[in-house]
PDB file of C-alpha atoms in Angstrom:
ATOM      1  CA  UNK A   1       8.333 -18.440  16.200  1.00 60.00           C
ATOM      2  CA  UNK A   2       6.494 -16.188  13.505  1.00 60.00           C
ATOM      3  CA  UNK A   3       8.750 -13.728  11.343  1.00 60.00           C
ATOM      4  CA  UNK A   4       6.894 -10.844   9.736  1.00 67.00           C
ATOM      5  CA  UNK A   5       7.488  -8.547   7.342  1.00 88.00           C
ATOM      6  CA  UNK A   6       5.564  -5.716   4.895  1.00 93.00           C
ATOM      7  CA  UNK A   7       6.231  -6.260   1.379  1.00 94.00           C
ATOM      8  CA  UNK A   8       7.010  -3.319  -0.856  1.00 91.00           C
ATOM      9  CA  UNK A   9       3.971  -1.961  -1.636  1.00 92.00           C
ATOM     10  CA  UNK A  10       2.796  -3.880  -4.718  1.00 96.00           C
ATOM     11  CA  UNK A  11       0.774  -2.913  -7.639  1.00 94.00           C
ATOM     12  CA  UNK A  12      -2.041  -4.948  -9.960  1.00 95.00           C
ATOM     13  CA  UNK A  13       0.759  -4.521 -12.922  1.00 95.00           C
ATOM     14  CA  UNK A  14       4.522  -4.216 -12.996  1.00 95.00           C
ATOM     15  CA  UNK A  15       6.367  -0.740 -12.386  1.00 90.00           C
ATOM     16  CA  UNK A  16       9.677   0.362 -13.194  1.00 87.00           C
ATOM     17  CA  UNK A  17       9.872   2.919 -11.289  1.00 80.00           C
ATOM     18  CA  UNK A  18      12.196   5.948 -10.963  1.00 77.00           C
ATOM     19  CA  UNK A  19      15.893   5.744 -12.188  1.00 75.00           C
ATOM     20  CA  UNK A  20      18.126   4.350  -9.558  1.00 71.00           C
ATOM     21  CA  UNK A  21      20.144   7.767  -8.967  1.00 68.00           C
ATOM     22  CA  UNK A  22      16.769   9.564  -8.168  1.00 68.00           C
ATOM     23  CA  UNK A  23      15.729   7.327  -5.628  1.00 70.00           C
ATOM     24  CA  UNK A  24      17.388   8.890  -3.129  1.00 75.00           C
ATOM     25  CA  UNK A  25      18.739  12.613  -1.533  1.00 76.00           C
ATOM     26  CA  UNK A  26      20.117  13.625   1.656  1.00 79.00           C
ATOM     27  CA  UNK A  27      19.250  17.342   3.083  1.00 78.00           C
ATOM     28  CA  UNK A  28      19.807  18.723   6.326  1.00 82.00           C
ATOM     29  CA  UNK A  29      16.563  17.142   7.593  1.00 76.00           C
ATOM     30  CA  UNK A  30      16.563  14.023   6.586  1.00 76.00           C
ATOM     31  CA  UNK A  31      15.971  12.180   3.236  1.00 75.00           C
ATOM     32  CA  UNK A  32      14.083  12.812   0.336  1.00 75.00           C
ATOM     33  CA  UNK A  33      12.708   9.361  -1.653  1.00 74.00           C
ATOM     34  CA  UNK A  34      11.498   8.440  -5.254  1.00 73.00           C
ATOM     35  CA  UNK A  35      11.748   5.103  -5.824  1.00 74.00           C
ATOM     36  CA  UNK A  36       8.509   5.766  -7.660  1.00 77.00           C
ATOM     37  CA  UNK A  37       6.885   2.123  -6.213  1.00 83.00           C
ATOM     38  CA  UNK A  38       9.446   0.351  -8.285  1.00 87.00           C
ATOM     39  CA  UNK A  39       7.657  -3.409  -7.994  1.00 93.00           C
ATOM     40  CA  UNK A  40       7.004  -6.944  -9.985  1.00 96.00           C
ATOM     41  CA  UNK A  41       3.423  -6.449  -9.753  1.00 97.00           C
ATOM     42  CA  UNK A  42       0.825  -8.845  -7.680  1.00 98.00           C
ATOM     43  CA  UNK A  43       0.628 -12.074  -9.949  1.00 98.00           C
ATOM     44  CA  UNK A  44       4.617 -12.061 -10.015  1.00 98.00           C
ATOM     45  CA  UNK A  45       5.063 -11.422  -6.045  1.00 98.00           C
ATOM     46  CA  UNK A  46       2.989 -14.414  -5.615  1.00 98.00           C
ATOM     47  CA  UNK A  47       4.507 -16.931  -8.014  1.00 98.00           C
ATOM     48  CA  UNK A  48       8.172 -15.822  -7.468  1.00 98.00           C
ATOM     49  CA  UNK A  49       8.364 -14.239  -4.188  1.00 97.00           C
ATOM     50  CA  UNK A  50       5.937 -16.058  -1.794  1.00 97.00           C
ATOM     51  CA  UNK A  51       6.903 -19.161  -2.319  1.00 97.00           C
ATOM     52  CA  UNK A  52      10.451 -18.651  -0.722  1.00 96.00           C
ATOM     53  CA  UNK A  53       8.914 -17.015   2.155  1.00 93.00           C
ATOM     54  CA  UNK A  54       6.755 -20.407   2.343  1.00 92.00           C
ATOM     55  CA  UNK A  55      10.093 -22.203   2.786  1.00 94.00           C
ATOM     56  CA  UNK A  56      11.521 -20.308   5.401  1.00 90.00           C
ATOM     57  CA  UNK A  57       8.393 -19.833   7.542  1.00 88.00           C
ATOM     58  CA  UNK A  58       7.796 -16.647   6.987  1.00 90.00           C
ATOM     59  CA  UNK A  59       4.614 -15.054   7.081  1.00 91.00           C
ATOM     60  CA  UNK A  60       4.059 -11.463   5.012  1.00 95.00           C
ATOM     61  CA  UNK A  61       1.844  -8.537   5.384  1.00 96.00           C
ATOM     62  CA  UNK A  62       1.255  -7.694   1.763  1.00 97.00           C
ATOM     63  CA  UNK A  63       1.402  -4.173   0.804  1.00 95.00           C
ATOM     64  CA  UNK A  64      -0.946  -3.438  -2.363  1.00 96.00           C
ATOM     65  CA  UNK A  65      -1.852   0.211  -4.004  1.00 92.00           C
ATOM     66  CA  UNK A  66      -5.092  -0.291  -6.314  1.00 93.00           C
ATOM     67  CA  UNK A  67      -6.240   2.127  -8.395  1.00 90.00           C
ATOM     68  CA  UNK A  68     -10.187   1.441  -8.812  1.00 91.00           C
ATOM     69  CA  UNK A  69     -12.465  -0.567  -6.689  1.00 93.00           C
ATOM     70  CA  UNK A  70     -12.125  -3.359  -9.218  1.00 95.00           C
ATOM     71  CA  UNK A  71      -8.656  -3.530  -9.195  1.00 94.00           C
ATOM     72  CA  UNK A  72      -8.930  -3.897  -5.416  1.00 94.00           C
ATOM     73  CA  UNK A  73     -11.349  -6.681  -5.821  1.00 96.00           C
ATOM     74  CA  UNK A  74      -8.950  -8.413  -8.234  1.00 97.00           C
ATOM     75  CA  UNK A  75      -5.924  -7.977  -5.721  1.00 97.00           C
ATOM     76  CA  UNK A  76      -7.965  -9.120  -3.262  1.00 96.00           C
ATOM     77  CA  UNK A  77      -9.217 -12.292  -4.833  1.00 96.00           C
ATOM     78  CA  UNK A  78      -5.910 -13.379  -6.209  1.00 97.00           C
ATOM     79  CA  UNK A  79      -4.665 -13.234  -2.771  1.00 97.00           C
ATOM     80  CA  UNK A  80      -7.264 -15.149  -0.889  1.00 96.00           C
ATOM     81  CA  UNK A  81      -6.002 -18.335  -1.920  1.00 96.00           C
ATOM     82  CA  UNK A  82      -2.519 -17.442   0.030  1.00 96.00           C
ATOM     83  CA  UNK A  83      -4.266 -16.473   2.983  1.00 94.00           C
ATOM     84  CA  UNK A  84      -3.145 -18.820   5.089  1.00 93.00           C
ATOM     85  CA  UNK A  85       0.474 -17.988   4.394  1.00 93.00           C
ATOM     86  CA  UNK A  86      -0.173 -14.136   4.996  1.00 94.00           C
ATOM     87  CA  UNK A  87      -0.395 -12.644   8.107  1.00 93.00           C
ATOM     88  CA  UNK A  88      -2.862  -9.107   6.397  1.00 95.00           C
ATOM     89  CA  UNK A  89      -2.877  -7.353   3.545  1.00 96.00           C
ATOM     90  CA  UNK A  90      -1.777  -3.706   3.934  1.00 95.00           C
ATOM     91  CA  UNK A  91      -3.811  -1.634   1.951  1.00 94.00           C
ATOM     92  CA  UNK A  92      -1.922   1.589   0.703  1.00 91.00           C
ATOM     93  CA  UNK A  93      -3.928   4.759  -1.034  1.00 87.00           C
ATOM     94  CA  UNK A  94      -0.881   7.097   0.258  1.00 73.00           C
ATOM     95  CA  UNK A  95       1.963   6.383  -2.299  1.00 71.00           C
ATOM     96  CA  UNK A  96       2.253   9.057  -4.657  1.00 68.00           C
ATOM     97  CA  UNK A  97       3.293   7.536  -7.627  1.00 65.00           C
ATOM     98  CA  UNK A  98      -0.153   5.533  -8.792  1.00 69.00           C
ATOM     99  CA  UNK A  99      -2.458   6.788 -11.952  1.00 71.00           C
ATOM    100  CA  UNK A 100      -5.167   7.084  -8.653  1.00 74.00           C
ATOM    101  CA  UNK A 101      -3.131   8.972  -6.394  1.00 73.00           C
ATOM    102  CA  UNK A 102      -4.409  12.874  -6.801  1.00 74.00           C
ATOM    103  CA  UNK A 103      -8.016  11.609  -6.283  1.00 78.00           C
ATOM    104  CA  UNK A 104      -6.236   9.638  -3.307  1.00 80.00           C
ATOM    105  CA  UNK A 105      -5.375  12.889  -1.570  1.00 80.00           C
ATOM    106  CA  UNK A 106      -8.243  14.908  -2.184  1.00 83.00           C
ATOM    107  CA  UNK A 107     -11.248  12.542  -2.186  1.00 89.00           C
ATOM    108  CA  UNK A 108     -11.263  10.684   0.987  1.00 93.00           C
ATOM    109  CA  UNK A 109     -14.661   8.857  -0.260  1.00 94.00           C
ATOM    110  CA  UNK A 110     -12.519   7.495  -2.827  1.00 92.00           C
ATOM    111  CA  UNK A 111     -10.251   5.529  -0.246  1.00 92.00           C
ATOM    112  CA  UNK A 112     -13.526   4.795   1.977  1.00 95.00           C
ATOM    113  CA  UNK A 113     -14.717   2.894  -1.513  1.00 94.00           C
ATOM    114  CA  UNK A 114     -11.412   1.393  -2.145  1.00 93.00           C
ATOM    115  CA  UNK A 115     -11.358  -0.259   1.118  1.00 94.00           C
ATOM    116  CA  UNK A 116     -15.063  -1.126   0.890  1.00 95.00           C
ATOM    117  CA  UNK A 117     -14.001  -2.704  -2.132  1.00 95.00           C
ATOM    118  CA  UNK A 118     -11.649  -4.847  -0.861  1.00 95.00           C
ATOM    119  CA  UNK A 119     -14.066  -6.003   2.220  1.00 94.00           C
ATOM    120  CA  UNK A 120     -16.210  -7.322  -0.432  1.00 94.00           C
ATOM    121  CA  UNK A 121     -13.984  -8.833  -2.126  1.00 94.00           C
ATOM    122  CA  UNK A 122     -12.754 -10.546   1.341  1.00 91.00           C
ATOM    123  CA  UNK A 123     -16.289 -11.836   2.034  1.00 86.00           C
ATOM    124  CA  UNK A 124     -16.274 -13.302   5.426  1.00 79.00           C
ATOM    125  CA  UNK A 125     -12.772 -14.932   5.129  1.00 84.00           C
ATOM    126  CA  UNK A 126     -10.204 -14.373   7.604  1.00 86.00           C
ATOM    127  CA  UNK A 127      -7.619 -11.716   5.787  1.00 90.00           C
ATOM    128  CA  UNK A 128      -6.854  -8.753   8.374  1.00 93.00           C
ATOM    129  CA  UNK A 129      -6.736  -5.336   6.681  1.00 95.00           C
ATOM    130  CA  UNK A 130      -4.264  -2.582   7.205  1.00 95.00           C
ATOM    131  CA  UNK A 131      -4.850   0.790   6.179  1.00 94.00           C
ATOM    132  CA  UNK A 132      -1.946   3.035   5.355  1.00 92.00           C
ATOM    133  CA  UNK A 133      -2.142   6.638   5.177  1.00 91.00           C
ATOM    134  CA  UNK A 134      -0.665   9.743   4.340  1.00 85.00           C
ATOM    135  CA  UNK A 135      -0.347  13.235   5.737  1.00 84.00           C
ATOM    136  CA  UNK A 136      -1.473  14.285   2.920  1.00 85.00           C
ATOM    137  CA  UNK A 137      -5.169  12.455   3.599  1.00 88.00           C
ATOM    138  CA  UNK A 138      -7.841  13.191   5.486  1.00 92.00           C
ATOM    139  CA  UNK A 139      -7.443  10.616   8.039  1.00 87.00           C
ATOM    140  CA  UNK A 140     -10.478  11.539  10.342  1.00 93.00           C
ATOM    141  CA  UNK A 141     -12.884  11.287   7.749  1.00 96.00           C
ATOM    142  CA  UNK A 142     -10.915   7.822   6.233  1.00 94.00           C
ATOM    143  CA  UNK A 143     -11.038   6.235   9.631  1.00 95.00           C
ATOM    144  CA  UNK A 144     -14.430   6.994  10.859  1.00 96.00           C
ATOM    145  CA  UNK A 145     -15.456   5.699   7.595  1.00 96.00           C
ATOM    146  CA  UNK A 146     -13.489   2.380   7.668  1.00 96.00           C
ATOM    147  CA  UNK A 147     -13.121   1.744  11.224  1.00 94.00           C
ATOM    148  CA  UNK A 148     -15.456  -1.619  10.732  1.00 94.00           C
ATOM    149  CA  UNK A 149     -13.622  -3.084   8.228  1.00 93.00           C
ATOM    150  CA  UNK A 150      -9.961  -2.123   8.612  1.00 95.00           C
ATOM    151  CA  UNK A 151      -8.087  -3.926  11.974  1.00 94.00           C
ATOM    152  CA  UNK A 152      -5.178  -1.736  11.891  1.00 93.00           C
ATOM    153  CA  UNK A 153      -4.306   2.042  10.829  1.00 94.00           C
ATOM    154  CA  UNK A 154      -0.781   3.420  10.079  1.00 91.00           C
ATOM    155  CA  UNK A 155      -0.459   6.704  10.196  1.00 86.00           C
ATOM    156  CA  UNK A 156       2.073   9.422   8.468  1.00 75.00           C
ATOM    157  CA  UNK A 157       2.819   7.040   6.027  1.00 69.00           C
ATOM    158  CA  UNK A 158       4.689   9.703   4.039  1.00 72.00           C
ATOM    159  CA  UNK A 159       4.527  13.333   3.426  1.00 76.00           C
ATOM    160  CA  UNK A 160       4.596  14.719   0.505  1.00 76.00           C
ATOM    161  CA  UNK A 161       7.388  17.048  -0.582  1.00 75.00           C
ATOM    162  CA  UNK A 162       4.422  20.272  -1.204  1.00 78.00           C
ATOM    163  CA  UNK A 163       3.149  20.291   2.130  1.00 78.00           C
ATOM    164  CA  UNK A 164       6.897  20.350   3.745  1.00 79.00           C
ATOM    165  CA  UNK A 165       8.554  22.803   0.533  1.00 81.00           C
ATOM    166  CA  UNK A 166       6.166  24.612  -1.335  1.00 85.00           C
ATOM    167  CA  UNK A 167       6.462  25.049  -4.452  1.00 90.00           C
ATOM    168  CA  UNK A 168       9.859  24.731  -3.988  1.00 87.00           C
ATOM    169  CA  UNK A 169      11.846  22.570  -6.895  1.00 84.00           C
ATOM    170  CA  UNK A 170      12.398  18.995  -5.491  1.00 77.00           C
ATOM    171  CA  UNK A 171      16.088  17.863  -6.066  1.00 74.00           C
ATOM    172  CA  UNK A 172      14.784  14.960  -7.617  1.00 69.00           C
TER     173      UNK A 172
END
């Protein structure tokens, strides 16, 4: 039997994050979340978290936000010699809380090159992609410009507290 999970999604360098007591607020809807993609970074995840899912047979989809085509191409590569240990890489231009996310949102030629980016980086190796989008995006235009090179879409990701409230204060 194969166990698999998504990571939290991971960044090239190590982030903090939000404080713990913003993380999280209940309203009469639902939740509202900031962790603010509180994570180890890449190189960590692979030498300290991996290798105990190696142990215990478990194979990852690894969830990575890059900010610039070369930072794709440098997650990428430092993950190809794993591959056999990961079931796809997730890739994830919806979170919020990256230096790259406005241009995220607005530019959907900007996640077209990310992704392209990462397909190069790939080469003709076996690594399934995973694109992971937000309300926010344009998903159309995304998707009919990565539908070649991406095996699986997730859609509605997240939505951003503007598009639901306004300009409404968030209580975080």
């Amino acid at each position: 039997d194969t166990i698999a999970f998504t990571t939290k999604t991971l960044t090239a360098e190590p982030l903090a994050g939000n404080p713990l007591h913003a993380w999280l607020y209940p309203l009469d809807e639902g939740f509202v979340n900031a962790v603010g993609l509180a994570n180890p970074g890449l190189a960590a995840w692979i030498s300290n978290d991996l290798p105990l899912l190696r142990v215990r047979g478990i194979y990852p989809i690894v969830s990575i936000a890059p900010d610039t085509r070369a930072e794709a191409q440098m997650m990428i590569h430092a993950l190809l010699p794993h591959r056999e240990n990961l079931l796809a890489v997730e890739l994830n231009p919806g979170c919020p809380n990256t230096s790259a996310s406005k241009r995220m949102f607005a530019d959907p030629q900007f996640v077209i090159e990310i992704v392209d980016a990462a397909v190069e980086a790939r080469g003709m190796r076996i690594l399934p992609f995973i694109l992971k989008l937000s309300a926010a995006h344009d998903f159309e235009t995304i998707i009919a410009g990565t539908e070649k090179n991406v095996q699986a879409f997730e859609l509605i990701n997240s939505v951003p507290w503007k598009m639901i409230f306004g300009d409404a204060p968030s209580p975080l």
